[in-house]
Coordinates of C-alpha atoms (C1' of nucleotides) in Angstrom, one line a residue:
Chain A
M1350 CA -9.6 -15.6 1.0
N1351 CA -7.3 -17.2 -0.6
V1352 CA -6.9 -18.2 -4.3
R1353 CA -6.8 -21.7 -3.5
T1354 CA -10.9 -21.7 -2.3
L1355 CA -11.4 -19.1 -5.2
C1356 CA -10.7 -21.6 -7.5
L1357 CA -13.1 -23.7 -5.8
G1358 CA -16.0 -21.5 -6.3
I1359 CA -15.1 -21.2 -9.9
L1360 CA -14.6 -24.6 -10.7
S1361 CA -18.4 -25.4 -8.6
T1362 CA -19.5 -23.6 -11.5
G1363 CA -17.9 -26.1 -14.1
E1364 CA -14.8 -27.9 -14.9
A1365 CA -12.5 -25.6 -16.4
S1366 CA -8.6 -25.7 -17.1
G1367 CA -5.9 -23.3 -14.8
Y1368 CA -5.5 -21.2 -17.9
E1369 CA -10.1 -21.0 -18.2
I1370 CA -9.6 -19.7 -14.5
K1371 CA -7.3 -16.9 -15.2
K1372 CA -9.7 -15.8 -17.4
D1373 CA -12.8 -15.9 -16.0
I1374 CA -11.0 -14.0 -13.1
E1375 CA -9.8 -11.6 -15.5
E1376 CA -12.6 -11.1 -17.4
G1377 CA -15.7 -12.7 -15.6
L1378 CA -17.8 -11.5 -12.9
F1379 CA -14.8 -11.9 -10.5
S1380 CA -13.0 -9.4 -12.2
H1381 CA -13.8 -6.4 -10.0
F1382 CA -13.1 -7.8 -6.9
I1383 CA -10.8 -10.2 -7.1
D1384 CA -6.8 -11.4 -8.7
A1385 CA -5.0 -14.1 -9.1
S1386 CA -1.8 -14.4 -11.2
F1387 CA -0.7 -18.2 -12.9
G1388 CA 2.2 -18.3 -10.4
S1389 CA -0.5 -18.9 -7.9
I1390 CA -3.2 -20.6 -9.5
Y1391 CA -1.1 -23.2 -10.8
P1392 CA -0.2 -24.7 -7.6
A1393 CA -3.3 -24.4 -6.0
L1394 CA -4.9 -26.6 -8.9
T1395 CA -2.1 -29.2 -8.1
Q1396 CA -2.3 -28.9 -4.1
L1397 CA -6.4 -28.8 -4.5
A1398 CA -6.4 -32.6 -6.4
G1399 CA -3.5 -34.2 -3.9
E1400 CA -6.1 -33.6 -1.4
G1401 CA -9.0 -35.4 -3.2
L1402 CA -11.2 -31.2 -3.6
V1403 CA -11.2 -31.3 -7.2
T1404 CA -10.0 -34.2 -10.3
V1405 CA -7.8 -33.1 -13.2
R1406 CA -8.8 -35.1 -16.8
A1407 CA -5.9 -34.1 -18.9
E1408 CA -7.3 -33.4 -22.7
E1409 CA -4.5 -33.6 -25.6
Q1410 CA -4.3 -31.2 -28.2
S1411 CA -1.6 -30.8 -30.6
G1412 CA 1.6 -28.8 -30.7
R1413 CA 0.2 -27.6 -26.8
P1414 CA 0.7 -29.0 -23.6
D1415 CA -2.1 -31.3 -22.7
K1416 CA -5.0 -28.8 -21.0
K1417 CA -5.5 -30.1 -17.3
V1418 CA -9.6 -29.8 -17.4
Y1419 CA -10.4 -29.8 -13.3
A1420 CA -13.3 -30.5 -11.6
I1421 CA -14.8 -30.6 -7.7
T1422 CA -15.4 -33.4 -6.3
P1423 CA -18.1 -33.5 -3.6
K1424 CA -15.5 -33.5 -0.8
G1425 CA -14.7 -30.3 -2.8
H1426 CA -18.2 -29.2 -2.2
D1427 CA -18.2 -29.5 1.0
A1428 CA -15.1 -28.3 1.9
L1429 CA -15.8 -24.6 -0.5
A1430 CA -19.1 -24.9 2.1
R1431 CA -17.2 -24.5 4.8
V1432 CA -15.0 -21.8 4.1
I1433 CA -17.3 -19.7 2.9
S1434 CA -19.7 -20.3 5.8
V1435 CA -18.4 -17.4 8.0
V1436 CA -19.2 -14.2 8.6
P1437 CA -17.2 -12.7 5.5
G1438 CA -14.0 -9.7 6.4
R1439 CA -14.2 -6.8 5.2
D1440 CA -14.2 -5.2 1.7
K1441 CA -10.2 -4.3 1.3
F1442 CA -9.7 -1.1 -1.4
K1443 CA -6.8 -0.1 -2.3
S1444 CA -6.5 2.9 -4.9
E1445 CA -3.1 4.7 -5.3
F1446 CA -4.6 6.8 -7.5
L1447 CA -6.5 8.4 -4.6
F1448 CA -3.4 8.4 -2.8
Q1449 CA -2.4 10.9 -5.7
M1450 CA -5.1 12.6 -5.5
L1451 CA -4.4 13.3 -1.9
L1452 CA -0.8 14.2 -2.6
Q1453 CA -1.4 16.4 -6.0
Q1454 CA 0.4 19.5 -4.8
Y1455 CA 3.5 17.0 -5.6
I1456 CA 2.8 16.4 -9.2
T1457 CA 3.0 17.5 -12.4
P1458 CA -0.9 19.4 -14.1
E1459 CA 0.2 16.7 -16.8
L1460 CA 0.7 13.9 -15.0
M1461 CA -2.5 14.6 -13.2
R1462 CA -4.6 14.8 -16.3
A1463 CA -3.2 11.6 -17.4
A1464 CA -4.0 10.3 -13.9
I1465 CA -7.3 11.1 -14.2
D1466 CA -8.3 9.8 -17.5
K1467 CA -6.5 6.4 -16.9
Q1468 CA -9.2 6.6 -13.9
I1469 CA -11.7 7.3 -15.9
A1470 CA -10.5 5.1 -19.1
D1471 CA -10.1 1.7 -16.3
L1472 CA -14.0 2.1 -14.4
E1473 CA -15.6 2.2 -18.0
G1474 CA -13.2 -0.3 -18.8
D1475 CA -14.7 -2.5 -15.8
L1476 CA -18.6 -1.0 -16.4
A1477 CA -17.9 -2.8 -20.3
R1478 CA -16.9 -6.2 -18.4
I1479 CA -20.4 -6.1 -16.2
D1480 CA -22.0 -5.8 -18.9
E1481 CA -20.6 -8.0 -20.9
C1482 CA -21.3 -10.6 -18.3
R1483 CA -24.9 -9.5 -18.2
R1484 CA -25.0 -10.5 -21.9
A1485 CA -23.5 -14.0 -21.6
E1486 CA -25.6 -16.5 -19.3
Q1487 CA -24.6 -17.1 -15.4
P1488 CA -25.0 -19.9 -13.8
L1489 CA -24.7 -18.3 -10.8
A1490 CA -27.6 -17.4 -8.6
G1491 CA -25.9 -14.0 -7.0
A1492 CA -24.5 -12.7 -10.7
R1493 CA -26.7 -10.6 -10.9
F1494 CA -27.2 -8.9 -7.9
V1495 CA -23.1 -8.9 -7.9
A1496 CA -23.3 -7.7 -11.4
D1497 CA -25.9 -4.3 -10.0
Y1498 CA -23.5 -4.1 -7.0
G1499 CA -20.3 -3.4 -9.2
E1500 CA -22.1 -1.3 -12.1
A1501 CA -23.3 1.2 -9.0
V1502 CA -20.1 1.5 -7.2
L1503 CA -18.4 1.8 -10.7
S1504 CA -20.7 4.3 -12.1
A1505 CA -20.9 6.5 -9.4
G1506 CA -16.6 6.4 -8.8
L1507 CA -17.3 7.5 -12.8
R1508 CA -19.7 9.9 -11.8
V1509 CA -17.6 12.0 -9.9
L1510 CA -14.3 11.7 -11.5
K1511 CA -16.2 13.1 -14.9
E1512 CA -18.0 16.5 -12.7
K1513 CA -14.9 16.9 -11.0
K1514 CA -12.3 17.0 -13.1
A1515 CA -12.4 20.3 -14.4
E1516 CA -12.4 21.6 -11.1
L1517 CA -9.2 19.6 -10.5
L1518 CA -7.2 20.6 -13.6
L1519 CA -8.4 24.0 -12.4
A1520 CA -6.6 23.9 -9.1
L1521 CA -3.5 23.7 -10.5
P1522 CA -0.6 25.7 -10.7
Q1523 CA -0.2 27.7 -14.5
Q1524 CA -1.7 25.3 -17.6
A1525 CA -5.0 25.4 -18.5
A1526 CA -7.8 22.9 -18.2
E1527 CA -8.8 20.6 -21.0
Chain B
M1412 CA 2.5 1.4 -3.9
N1413 CA 4.1 0.3 0.1
V1414 CA 4.1 1.1 3.4
R1415 CA 7.1 3.3 3.0
T1416 CA 5.5 5.7 0.7
L1417 CA 2.3 5.8 2.6
C1418 CA 4.6 6.9 6.0
L1419 CA 6.4 9.4 3.5
G1420 CA 3.3 10.9 2.1
I1421 CA 1.7 10.9 6.0
L1422 CA 4.2 12.8 6.9
S1423 CA 4.4 15.2 4.3
T1424 CA 1.0 16.6 6.3
G1425 CA 3.1 17.3 9.3
E1426 CA 4.9 15.2 12.2
A1427 CA 3.7 12.7 13.6
S1428 CA 4.9 9.2 15.9
G1429 CA 4.0 5.3 13.9
Y1430 CA 0.8 5.2 16.5
E1431 CA -0.2 8.4 15.4
I1432 CA 0.6 7.2 11.6
K1433 CA -1.1 3.4 12.1
K1434 CA -4.9 5.8 13.9
D1435 CA -4.9 7.9 10.4
I1436 CA -4.6 5.5 8.4
E1437 CA -7.3 3.6 10.3
E1438 CA -9.7 6.8 11.0
G1439 CA -8.6 9.6 8.4
L1440 CA -9.1 10.0 4.6
F1441 CA -6.7 7.4 4.3
S1442 CA -9.0 5.1 5.6
H1443 CA -10.9 3.6 3.1
F1444 CA -7.8 3.2 0.1
I1445 CA -5.1 2.1 2.8
D1446 CA -4.4 -0.9 5.1
A1447 CA -1.0 -1.1 7.3
S1448 CA -0.5 -2.7 10.5
F1449 CA 2.2 -1.9 13.0
G1450 CA 4.7 -4.5 11.8
S1451 CA 5.1 -2.6 8.0
I1452 CA 5.4 0.8 9.4
Y1453 CA 8.1 0.5 12.2
P1454 CA 9.9 -0.9 9.9
A1455 CA 9.4 0.9 7.4
L1456 CA 9.9 4.5 9.2
T1457 CA 13.6 2.9 10.9
Q1458 CA 14.6 2.7 6.7
L1459 CA 13.3 5.9 6.1
A1460 CA 15.3 7.7 9.0
G1461 CA 17.9 5.5 8.3
E1462 CA 18.1 6.6 4.8
G1463 CA 18.1 10.9 6.3
L1464 CA 14.4 10.8 4.1
V1465 CA 12.5 11.8 7.7
T1466 CA 14.4 12.6 11.5
V1467 CA 13.2 11.0 14.3
R1468 CA 12.9 12.7 17.7
A1469 CA 12.5 11.1 21.3
E1470 CA 9.6 12.7 23.1
E1471 CA 9.6 11.0 27.1
Q1472 CA 7.1 11.0 28.5
S1473 CA 6.2 9.0 31.9
G1474 CA 5.1 5.3 32.2
R1475 CA 5.2 5.3 28.7
P1476 CA 8.1 4.1 25.6
D1477 CA 10.0 7.5 24.7
K1478 CA 7.4 8.5 21.7
K1479 CA 9.3 9.1 18.6
V1480 CA 8.0 12.3 16.6
Y1481 CA 9.1 11.9 12.4
A1482 CA 9.2 14.9 10.8
I1483 CA 9.5 15.0 7.1
T1484 CA 13.4 15.9 5.5
P1485 CA 13.4 17.5 2.2
K1486 CA 15.6 14.9 0.8
G1487 CA 12.2 13.5 1.8
H1488 CA 10.3 15.3 0.0
D1489 CA 11.7 14.7 -3.1
A1490 CA 11.4 10.9 -2.6
L1491 CA 7.9 11.6 -2.2
A1492 CA 7.6 13.5 -5.2
R1493 CA 9.8 11.0 -7.2
V1494 CA 7.4 7.6 -6.1
I1495 CA 4.9 9.4 -6.6
S1496 CA 5.3 10.8 -10.1
V1497 CA 4.2 7.8 -12.2
V1498 CA 0.7 7.3 -13.4
P1499 CA -1.2 5.5 -10.8
G1500 CA -1.5 1.4 -11.3
R1501 CA -5.2 -0.2 -10.9
D1502 CA -7.0 0.1 -8.0
K1503 CA -7.7 -3.3 -6.4
F1504 CA -10.3 -3.9 -4.8
K1505 CA -10.9 -7.1 -2.8
S1506 CA -14.5 -8.6 -1.5
E1507 CA -15.3 -11.6 0.1
F1508 CA -18.6 -10.0 0.5
L1509 CA -19.2 -10.5 -3.3
F1510 CA -17.8 -13.7 -3.7
Q1511 CA -20.4 -15.0 -0.7
M1512 CA -23.6 -13.1 -2.3
L1513 CA -22.0 -15.1 -5.8
L1514 CA -21.7 -18.7 -4.3
Q1515 CA -24.8 -17.7 -1.7
Q1516 CA -26.0 -22.1 -3.1
Y1517 CA -23.9 -22.9 -0.5
I1518 CA -24.7 -20.4 2.4
T1519 CA -27.9 -20.8 5.1
P1520 CA -30.7 -18.0 5.1
E1521 CA -28.8 -16.8 8.3
L1522 CA -25.6 -16.5 7.6
M1523 CA -26.5 -14.1 4.1
R1524 CA -29.1 -12.3 7.0
A1525 CA -26.0 -11.3 8.5
A1526 CA -23.2 -10.9 5.6
I1527 CA -25.7 -8.2 4.4
D1528 CA -26.1 -6.9 8.0
K1529 CA -22.3 -6.8 8.4
Q1530 CA -21.7 -5.2 4.9
I1531 CA -24.3 -2.8 5.2
A1532 CA -22.7 -1.5 9.0
D1533 CA -19.4 -1.4 7.5
L1534 CA -20.3 0.6 4.5
E1535 CA -22.8 2.9 7.2
G1536 CA -19.2 3.4 9.3
D1537 CA -17.4 4.1 6.2
L1538 CA -19.2 6.7 5.7
A1539 CA -19.5 8.3 8.8
R1540 CA -16.0 8.3 9.0
I1541 CA -15.5 10.2 5.9
D1542 CA -18.2 12.9 7.4
E1543 CA -15.7 13.5 10.3
C1544 CA -12.8 13.6 8.2
R1545 CA -14.4 16.2 5.9
R1546 CA -15.8 18.5 9.6
A1547 CA -11.9 18.0 10.6
E1548 CA -10.0 20.7 8.5
Q1549 CA -7.5 19.4 6.6
P1550 CA -4.0 20.0 5.8
L1551 CA -4.3 18.7 2.2
A1552 CA -5.3 19.5 -1.2
G1553 CA -7.1 16.6 -2.5
A1554 CA -9.1 15.8 0.5
R1555 CA -12.4 17.1 -0.6
F1556 CA -12.1 15.3 -4.1
V1557 CA -11.4 11.7 -2.1
A1558 CA -13.8 12.5 0.0
D1559 CA -16.5 12.8 -2.7
Y1560 CA -15.3 9.9 -4.4
G1561 CA -15.4 8.0 -1.4
E1562 CA -18.5 9.2 0.1
A1563 CA -20.6 8.4 -3.5
V1564 CA -18.6 4.6 -4.3
L1565 CA -19.7 3.9 -0.8
S1566 CA -22.7 5.2 -0.7
A1567 CA -23.9 4.1 -4.3
G1568 CA -23.2 0.6 -2.7
L1569 CA -24.7 1.2 0.3
R1570 CA -27.8 2.0 -1.9
V1571 CA -28.0 -0.9 -3.9
L1572 CA -27.9 -3.3 -0.7
K1573 CA -30.8 -1.6 1.4
E1574 CA -32.1 -1.8 -2.2
K1575 CA -31.9 -5.5 -2.6
K1576 CA -31.9 -7.2 0.7
A1577 CA -35.3 -8.1 1.0
E1578 CA -35.0 -9.3 -2.7
L1579 CA -31.7 -11.8 -1.8
L1580 CA -33.5 -13.2 1.2
L1581 CA -36.6 -14.2 -0.7
A1582 CA -34.6 -16.1 -3.0
L1583 CA -33.3 -18.2 -0.4
P1584 CA -34.7 -21.6 0.1
Q1585 CA -37.7 -22.2 3.0
Q1586 CA -36.9 -19.1 5.5
A1587 CA -38.7 -16.1 5.5
A1588 CA -37.1 -12.4 5.1
E1589 CA -37.7 -9.9 7.2
Chain C
dT352 C1' -10.8 -5.5 37.5
dG353 C1' -10.6 -5.8 33.2
dA354 C1' -11.2 -3.7 28.5
dT355 C1' -9.6 -0.4 26.1
dG356 C1' -5.8 3.6 24.9
dC357 C1' -1.5 4.5 25.0
dA358 C1' 3.9 3.1 23.0
dT359 C1' 7.4 0.4 20.3
dG360 C1' 9.4 -3.1 18.3
dT361 C1' 10.9 -8.1 16.0
dA362 C1' 10.5 -12.9 14.2
dA363 C1' 7.7 -16.3 12.2
dT364 C1' 4.9 -16.9 8.5
dC365 C1' 2.2 -16.9 5.0
dC366 C1' 0.9 -15.4 0.5
dG367 C1' 1.6 -14.0 -3.4
dT368 C1' 3.4 -11.7 -8.2
dT369 C1' 7.0 -11.3 -11.0
dA370 C1' 10.7 -13.5 -13.7
dC371 C1' 11.7 -17.3 -15.7
dA372 C1' 11.6 -21.2 -19.1
dT373 C1' 9.5 -24.0 -23.3
dG374 C1' 7.0 -23.6 -27.3
dA375 C1' 2.5 -24.1 -31.0
dT376 C1' -0.4 -21.3 -33.9
dT377 C1' -2.9 -17.7 -35.3
dC378 C1' -3.7 -13.4 -37.0
dA379 C1' -2.0 -8.9 -38.6
Chain D
dT1460 C1' 7.5 -11.2 -38.8
dG1461 C1' 6.1 -9.5 -34.5
dA1462 C1' 2.1 -9.9 -31.5
dA1463 C1' -1.8 -12.2 -29.3
dT1464 C1' -3.3 -16.6 -27.9
dC1465 C1' -2.8 -20.9 -26.3
dA1466 C1' -0.9 -23.9 -22.5
dT1467 C1' 1.8 -25.0 -18.2
dG1468 C1' 4.6 -25.3 -14.5
dT1469 C1' 8.5 -23.3 -11.3
dA1470 C1' 12.0 -20.3 -8.0
dA1471 C1' 12.7 -16.5 -6.2
dC1472 C1' 11.8 -12.6 -4.0
dG1473 C1' 8.8 -9.0 -1.7
dG1474 C1' 5.2 -7.5 0.9
dA1475 C1' 2.7 -7.4 4.7
dT1476 C1' 0.1 -9.8 8.5
dT1477 C1' -0.3 -12.3 13.1
dA1478 C1' 1.5 -13.1 17.3
dC1479 C1' 4.3 -12.2 20.5
dA1480 C1' 6.8 -9.2 23.9
dT1481 C1' 6.0 -5.8 27.4
dG1482 C1' 4.4 -2.2 30.6
dC1483 C1' 2.0 1.9 32.3
dA1484 C1' -2.7 5.0 32.7
dT1485 C1' -7.1 5.3 32.6
dC1486 C1' -12.1 4.6 32.3
dA1487 C1' -16.3 1.6 33.1

DNA sequence: TGATGCATGTAATCCGTTACATGATTCA
DNA sequence: TGAATCATGTAACGGATTACATGCATCA
């Protein structure tokens, strides 16, 4: 699933500018299972507009570039329905953290601790974000399910991490645990 | 973290050919948080050998191309220790499945059911793989932790999915649930 | 006899990130 | 005064996937 489809999906919930789409991806319900940068979002929107799948409207602003507000068209809805109508591919999960834990013999106890603490902070941050999304009323049908799924997965990881942290640090050469 | 480092990491647990490395990535402990294809593994190994971070030994075989067995060198160990000694980046999780669940209004009940069933099968497959890894004795220090973490995360997702499956299917337009 | 596993490699292509370019406003 | 937010865009570059090329052995 590419940025093109992602933009179409977000626009299906209401009009938005490229900048706002980026924020949705970073802070919204999409945030914990999708990524995209401006460098891919802006070209995707231009392309989508060129194909008539979205419309553009320039909103004038003082002291800033015009805000380009995109809205999905019926043709865009059709295209979205089409690309989304295939059995989805496998989830992809990449974790430098787990790679590091596997190869812990090569790192210092300090780095080990820093890595674990960062991971805990990341997970807690993600959970907080999901919580916020829950508060805000979501226009999407599956919002609650996605929030529940994300919360379950993230808090399961967090739980294991907190349980095993002391053990992981104790197993290291010298140096006491926290 | 790139395929180069990944190969180095796998070779740190013992010598292997490119083909075997691929199998490790697909079936071993690495499988649920890393991906790589032959198209990236073979060039990475050639590069690594060129830099003296690994050695190559050709094992003759009947009726097949020589098997090239790679082994990490002290220089390779140093390089691995160096690249691994930074606080890891954020986990990256991509899920077409969750995207589809969010946009469920656009898909048919049949596809919905197929997607959920596939996700359940994928998760169960991953869990079975972790279980197998646990049985096999792992040379890596963090193996147990990574297995525990992976199992917790995957089974949390699986639990939610099974709990909400009926609900998800009932929420759809016509068509009865299973 | 046809799929799957073993075994290596290259080239085209895709898709995306990072960095750069520009610049006003607002908050601390 | 310096950072963060708003706002859009391009170009260089990187990194990996996919498809192609080759071919024997084994199992069902």
